[in-house]
CSV table of N, CA and C in Angstrom, one decimal:
chain,number,residue,atom,x,y,z
A,1,VAL,N,-11.6,-26.2,32.4
A,1,VAL,CA,-10.8,-25.8,33.5
A,1,VAL,C,-11.4,-24.7,34.3
A,2,ALA,N,-11.5,-24.9,35.6
A,2,ALA,CA,-12.1,-23.8,36.4
A,2,ALA,C,-11.2,-23.7,37.6
A,3,THR,N,-11.1,-22.4,38.1
A,3,THR,CA,-10.4,-22.1,39.3
A,3,THR,C,-11.3,-21.6,40.4
A,4,LEU,N,-11.3,-22.2,41.5
A,4,LEU,CA,-12.1,-21.8,42.7
A,4,LEU,C,-11.2,-21.2,43.7
A,5,ARG,N,-11.6,-20.0,44.1
A,5,ARG,CA,-10.8,-19.3,45.2
A,5,ARG,C,-11.7,-19.3,46.4
A,6,ALA,N,-11.2,-19.7,47.5
A,6,ALA,CA,-11.9,-19.7,48.8
A,6,ALA,C,-11.0,-19.3,49.9
A,7,PRO,N,-11.5,-18.7,51.0
A,7,PRO,CA,-10.7,-18.4,52.2
A,7,PRO,C,-10.2,-19.7,52.8
A,8,CYS,N,-9.1,-19.7,53.4
A,8,CYS,CA,-8.5,-21.0,53.9
A,8,CYS,C,-9.5,-21.8,54.7
A,9,GLU,N,-10.2,-21.1,55.6
A,9,GLU,CA,-11.1,-21.9,56.5
A,9,GLU,C,-12.3,-22.5,55.7
A,10,GLU,N,-12.5,-22.1,54.5
A,10,GLU,CA,-13.6,-22.6,53.7
A,10,GLU,C,-13.1,-23.5,52.5
A,11,ALA,N,-11.8,-23.6,52.3
A,11,ALA,CA,-11.3,-24.3,51.1
A,11,ALA,C,-11.6,-25.8,51.1
A,12,VAL,N,-11.5,-26.4,52.2
A,12,VAL,CA,-11.7,-27.9,52.2
A,12,VAL,C,-13.1,-28.2,51.8
A,13,GLU,N,-14.1,-27.5,52.4
A,13,GLU,CA,-15.5,-27.7,52.1
A,13,GLU,C,-15.8,-27.3,50.6
A,14,ALA,N,-15.2,-26.3,50.1
A,14,ALA,CA,-15.4,-25.8,48.7
A,14,ALA,C,-14.8,-26.9,47.8
A,15,ALA,N,-13.7,-27.5,48.1
A,15,ALA,CA,-13.1,-28.5,47.3
A,15,ALA,C,-14.0,-29.8,47.3
A,16,ARG,N,-14.5,-30.1,48.4
A,16,ARG,CA,-15.4,-31.3,48.5
A,16,ARG,C,-16.6,-31.1,47.6
A,17,ALA,N,-17.2,-29.9,47.7
A,17,ALA,CA,-18.4,-29.5,46.9
A,17,ALA,C,-18.1,-29.6,45.4
A,18,ALA,N,-16.9,-29.1,45.0
A,18,ALA,CA,-16.5,-29.1,43.6
A,18,ALA,C,-16.3,-30.5,43.1
A,19,ALA,N,-15.7,-31.4,44.0
A,19,ALA,CA,-15.4,-32.8,43.6
A,19,ALA,C,-16.7,-33.6,43.5
A,20,ALA,N,-17.7,-33.2,44.2
A,20,ALA,CA,-19.0,-33.9,44.2
A,20,ALA,C,-19.8,-33.6,42.9
A,21,MET,N,-19.4,-32.5,42.2
A,21,MET,CA,-20.2,-32.2,40.9
A,21,MET,C,-20.0,-33.3,39.9
A,22,SER,N,-21.0,-33.6,39.2
A,22,SER,CA,-20.9,-34.7,38.2
A,22,SER,C,-20.0,-34.3,37.0
A,23,THR,N,-19.7,-33.1,36.8
A,23,THR,CA,-18.9,-32.6,35.7
A,23,THR,C,-17.4,-32.6,36.1
A,24,SER,N,-17.1,-32.8,37.4
A,24,SER,CA,-15.7,-32.7,37.9
A,24,SER,C,-15.0,-34.0,37.6
A,25,VAL,N,-13.8,-33.8,37.0
A,25,VAL,CA,-12.9,-34.9,36.8
A,25,VAL,C,-11.8,-35.0,37.7
A,26,TRP,N,-11.3,-33.8,38.1
A,26,TRP,CA,-10.1,-33.7,39.0
A,26,TRP,C,-10.2,-32.4,39.8
A,27,VAL,N,-9.9,-32.5,41.1
A,27,VAL,CA,-9.8,-31.3,42.0
A,27,VAL,C,-8.5,-31.4,42.7
A,28,GLU,N,-7.7,-30.4,42.7
A,28,GLU,CA,-6.5,-30.4,43.5
A,28,GLU,C,-6.2,-29.0,43.9
A,29,ARG,N,-5.3,-28.9,45.0
A,29,ARG,CA,-4.9,-27.6,45.5
A,29,ARG,C,-3.9,-27.0,44.5
A,30,ARG,N,-4.1,-25.7,44.3
A,30,ARG,CA,-3.2,-25.0,43.4
A,30,ARG,C,-2.3,-24.1,44.2
A,31,PHE,N,-1.0,-24.3,44.1
A,31,PHE,CA,-0.1,-23.5,44.9
A,31,PHE,C,0.3,-22.3,44.1
A,32,PRO,N,0.6,-21.1,44.7
A,32,PRO,CA,1.1,-20.0,43.9
A,32,PRO,C,2.4,-20.3,43.3
A,33,LYS,N,2.6,-19.8,42.1
A,33,LYS,CA,3.9,-20.0,41.4
A,33,LYS,C,4.9,-19.0,41.9
A,34,LYS,N,6.1,-19.5,42.2
A,34,LYS,CA,7.2,-18.7,42.7
A,34,LYS,C,8.5,-19.4,42.4
A,35,PHE,N,9.5,-18.6,42.2
A,35,PHE,CA,10.8,-19.1,42.0
A,35,PHE,C,11.4,-19.6,43.3
A,36,LEU,N,12.0,-20.8,43.2
A,36,LEU,CA,12.5,-21.4,44.5
A,36,LEU,C,14.1,-21.4,44.5
A,37,ASN,N,14.7,-21.0,43.4
A,37,ASN,CA,16.1,-21.1,43.3
A,37,ASN,C,16.8,-19.7,43.1
A,38,HIS,N,17.0,-19.0,44.2
A,38,HIS,CA,17.5,-17.7,44.2
A,38,HIS,C,18.9,-17.6,43.5
A,39,TRP,N,19.6,-18.7,43.6
A,39,TRP,CA,21.0,-18.6,43.2
A,39,TRP,C,21.2,-19.1,41.7
A,40,SER,N,20.2,-19.4,41.0
A,40,SER,CA,20.3,-20.0,39.7
A,40,SER,C,21.0,-19.0,38.7
A,41,LYS,N,20.8,-17.7,38.9
A,41,LYS,CA,21.4,-16.8,37.9
A,41,LYS,C,22.9,-16.9,37.9
A,42,GLY,N,23.6,-17.2,39.0
A,42,GLY,CA,25.0,-17.3,39.1
A,42,GLY,C,25.5,-18.7,38.6
A,43,VAL,N,24.7,-19.7,39.1
A,43,VAL,CA,25.1,-21.1,38.7
A,43,VAL,C,25.1,-21.3,37.2
A,44,VAL,N,24.1,-20.7,36.6
A,44,VAL,CA,23.9,-20.9,35.1
A,44,VAL,C,25.0,-20.1,34.4
A,45,GLN,N,25.5,-19.0,34.9
A,45,GLN,CA,26.5,-18.2,34.3
A,45,GLN,C,28.0,-18.7,34.6
A,46,ASP,N,28.1,-19.4,35.7
A,46,ASP,CA,29.4,-19.8,36.2
A,46,ASP,C,29.2,-20.8,37.3
A,47,ALA,N,30.2,-21.5,37.7
A,47,ALA,CA,30.0,-22.5,38.8
A,47,ALA,C,29.8,-21.7,40.2
A,48,ASP,N,30.0,-20.4,40.2
A,48,ASP,CA,29.9,-19.6,41.4
A,48,ASP,C,28.5,-19.1,41.5
A,49,ASP,N,27.8,-19.3,42.6
A,49,ASP,CA,26.4,-18.9,42.8
A,49,ASP,C,26.2,-17.4,42.8
A,50,THR,N,27.2,-16.6,42.9
A,50,THR,CA,27.0,-15.2,43.0
A,50,THR,C,27.5,-14.5,41.7
A,51,SER,N,28.0,-15.3,40.7
A,51,SER,CA,28.6,-14.7,39.5
A,51,SER,C,27.5,-14.3,38.5
A,52,THR,N,27.8,-13.1,37.9
A,52,THR,CA,26.9,-12.6,36.8
A,52,THR,C,27.8,-12.2,35.7
A,53,GLN,N,28.8,-13.0,35.3
A,53,GLN,CA,29.8,-12.6,34.3
A,53,GLN,C,29.2,-12.3,33.0
A,54,TYR,N,28.2,-13.0,32.5
A,54,TYR,CA,27.6,-12.7,31.2
A,54,TYR,C,26.8,-11.4,31.3
A,55,TRP,N,26.0,-11.2,32.4
A,55,TRP,CA,25.3,-10.0,32.5
A,55,TRP,C,26.2,-8.8,32.6
A,56,ASP,N,27.3,-9.0,33.3
A,56,ASP,CA,28.3,-7.9,33.4
A,56,ASP,C,28.9,-7.5,32.0
A,57,LEU,N,28.9,-8.4,31.1
A,57,LEU,CA,29.4,-8.1,29.7
A,57,LEU,C,28.3,-7.6,28.8
A,58,GLY,N,27.1,-7.5,29.4
A,58,GLY,CA,26.0,-7.0,28.6
A,58,GLY,C,25.2,-8.1,27.8
A,59,VAL,N,25.6,-9.3,28.1
A,59,VAL,CA,24.9,-10.4,27.4
A,59,VAL,C,23.7,-10.8,28.3
A,60,SER,N,22.5,-10.6,27.9
A,60,SER,CA,21.3,-10.9,28.7
A,60,SER,C,20.4,-11.9,28.1
A,61,GLY,N,20.5,-12.2,26.8
A,61,GLY,CA,19.6,-13.1,26.2
A,61,GLY,C,18.3,-12.4,25.8
A,62,SER,N,18.2,-11.1,26.0
A,62,SER,CA,17.0,-10.4,25.7
A,62,SER,C,16.6,-10.6,24.2
A,63,GLY,N,15.4,-11.0,24.0
A,63,GLY,CA,14.9,-11.2,22.6
A,63,GLY,C,15.3,-12.6,22.1
A,64,GLN,N,15.9,-13.4,22.9
A,64,GLN,CA,16.3,-14.7,22.4
A,64,GLN,C,16.0,-15.8,23.5
A,65,ILE,N,15.8,-17.0,23.0
A,65,ILE,CA,15.7,-18.1,23.9
A,65,ILE,C,17.0,-18.8,24.0
A,66,VAL,N,17.7,-18.7,25.1
A,66,VAL,CA,19.0,-19.3,25.2
A,66,VAL,C,19.2,-20.5,26.1
A,67,GLY,N,18.2,-20.8,26.9
A,67,GLY,CA,18.3,-21.9,27.8
A,67,GLY,C,17.1,-22.0,28.8
A,68,LEU,N,17.1,-23.1,29.6
A,68,LEU,CA,16.1,-23.3,30.6
A,68,LEU,C,16.7,-23.8,31.8
A,69,SER,N,16.3,-23.2,33.0
A,69,SER,CA,16.8,-23.7,34.2
A,69,SER,C,15.6,-24.0,35.1
A,70,ASP,N,15.5,-25.2,35.7
A,70,ASP,CA,14.4,-25.6,36.5
A,70,ASP,C,14.7,-25.4,37.9
A,71,SER,N,13.6,-25.1,38.7
A,71,SER,CA,13.8,-24.8,40.1
A,71,SER,C,13.7,-26.1,41.0
A,72,GLY,N,13.4,-27.2,40.3
A,72,GLY,CA,13.4,-28.5,41.1
A,72,GLY,C,12.1,-29.3,40.8
A,73,ILE,N,12.1,-30.5,41.4
A,73,ILE,CA,11.0,-31.4,41.2
A,73,ILE,C,10.3,-31.6,42.6
A,74,ASP,N,9.0,-31.7,42.6
A,74,ASP,CA,8.3,-31.9,43.8
A,74,ASP,C,8.1,-33.5,44.0
A,75,MET,N,9.0,-34.0,44.8
A,75,MET,CA,9.0,-35.5,45.0
A,75,MET,C,7.7,-36.0,45.8
A,76,ASN,N,6.9,-35.0,46.3
A,76,ASN,CA,5.7,-35.4,46.9
A,76,ASN,C,4.5,-35.4,46.0
A,77,ASN,N,4.8,-35.0,44.7
A,77,ASN,CA,3.7,-35.0,43.7
A,77,ASN,C,3.3,-36.5,43.5
A,78,CYS,N,2.1,-36.8,43.3
A,78,CYS,CA,1.6,-38.1,43.2
A,78,CYS,C,2.3,-38.9,42.0
A,79,PHE,N,2.8,-38.3,41.0
A,79,PHE,CA,3.4,-39.0,39.9
A,79,PHE,C,4.9,-39.4,40.3
A,80,PHE,N,5.5,-38.8,41.3
A,80,PHE,CA,6.8,-39.1,41.7
A,80,PHE,C,7.0,-39.8,43.0
A,81,TYR,N,6.0,-39.6,43.9
A,81,TYR,CA,6.1,-40.1,45.3
A,81,TYR,C,6.1,-41.6,45.3
A,82,ASP,N,6.9,-42.2,46.1
A,82,ASP,CA,7.0,-43.6,46.3
A,82,ASP,C,6.8,-43.9,47.8
A,83,ASP,N,5.7,-44.5,48.1
A,83,ASP,CA,5.4,-44.7,49.5
A,83,ASP,C,5.9,-46.1,50.0
A,84,SER,N,6.8,-46.7,49.2
A,84,SER,CA,7.4,-47.9,49.7
A,84,SER,C,8.3,-47.6,50.9
A,85,ALA,N,8.4,-48.6,51.8
A,85,ALA,CA,9.2,-48.4,53.0
A,85,ALA,C,10.6,-48.0,52.7
A,86,ASN,N,11.2,-47.1,53.4
A,86,ASN,CA,12.6,-46.7,53.3
A,86,ASN,C,13.1,-46.2,52.0
A,87,CYS,N,12.2,-45.6,51.2
A,87,CYS,CA,12.7,-45.0,49.9
A,87,CYS,C,13.1,-43.6,50.1
A,88,ASN,N,14.3,-43.3,49.9
A,88,ASN,CA,14.9,-41.9,50.0
A,88,ASN,C,15.3,-41.5,48.6
A,89,PRO,N,14.6,-40.6,47.9
A,89,PRO,CA,14.9,-40.2,46.5
A,89,PRO,C,16.1,-39.3,46.4
A,90,TYR,N,16.7,-38.8,47.5
A,90,TYR,CA,17.7,-37.8,47.4
A,90,TYR,C,19.1,-38.4,47.5
A,91,ASN,N,19.9,-38.2,46.4
A,91,ASN,CA,21.3,-38.6,46.4
A,91,ASN,C,21.6,-40.0,46.7
A,92,THR,N,20.6,-40.9,46.4
A,92,THR,CA,20.8,-42.3,46.5
A,92,THR,C,20.2,-43.1,45.3
A,93,LEU,N,20.6,-44.3,45.2
A,93,LEU,CA,20.1,-45.2,44.2
A,93,LEU,C,19.6,-46.5,44.8
A,94,ASP,N,18.4,-46.7,44.8
A,94,ASP,CA,17.8,-47.9,45.4
A,94,ASP,C,16.9,-48.5,44.3
A,95,GLU,N,17.3,-49.6,43.7
A,95,GLU,CA,16.6,-50.2,42.5
A,95,GLU,C,15.2,-50.7,42.9
A,96,ASP,N,15.0,-50.8,44.2
A,96,ASP,CA,13.7,-51.3,44.7
A,96,ASP,C,12.7,-50.1,44.8
A,97,CYS,N,13.1,-48.9,44.6
A,97,CYS,CA,12.3,-47.7,44.7
A,97,CYS,C,12.1,-47.1,43.4
A,98,ARG,N,11.1,-46.3,43.3
A,98,ARG,CA,10.8,-45.5,42.0
A,98,ARG,C,12.0,-44.6,41.8
A,99,VAL,N,12.4,-44.5,40.5
A,99,VAL,CA,13.5,-43.6,40.2
A,99,VAL,C,13.0,-42.5,39.3
A,100,VAL,N,13.3,-41.3,39.6
A,100,VAL,CA,12.9,-40.2,38.7
A,100,VAL,C,14.1,-39.8,37.8
């Protein structure tokens, strides 16, 4: 695994050069990791997105693994994207489209 850093104006050419190497198997853009769900702390503690009732009682889970909350799925990722006509993956069920 190798990470290549390049200024924006040089990134495309750098990616093409990396992809052309005989030892390259896969080249993809790497996005910075960041939390996308600002309200999850409240939703996980109560149905209210501003609630911190457990934290207010001193329960923080420090030193323990108590759960996992995901910030979402990237439906444009090549493993989930469905380029079939008229496929809307959000809040619908269409049995002719890929289902996540």
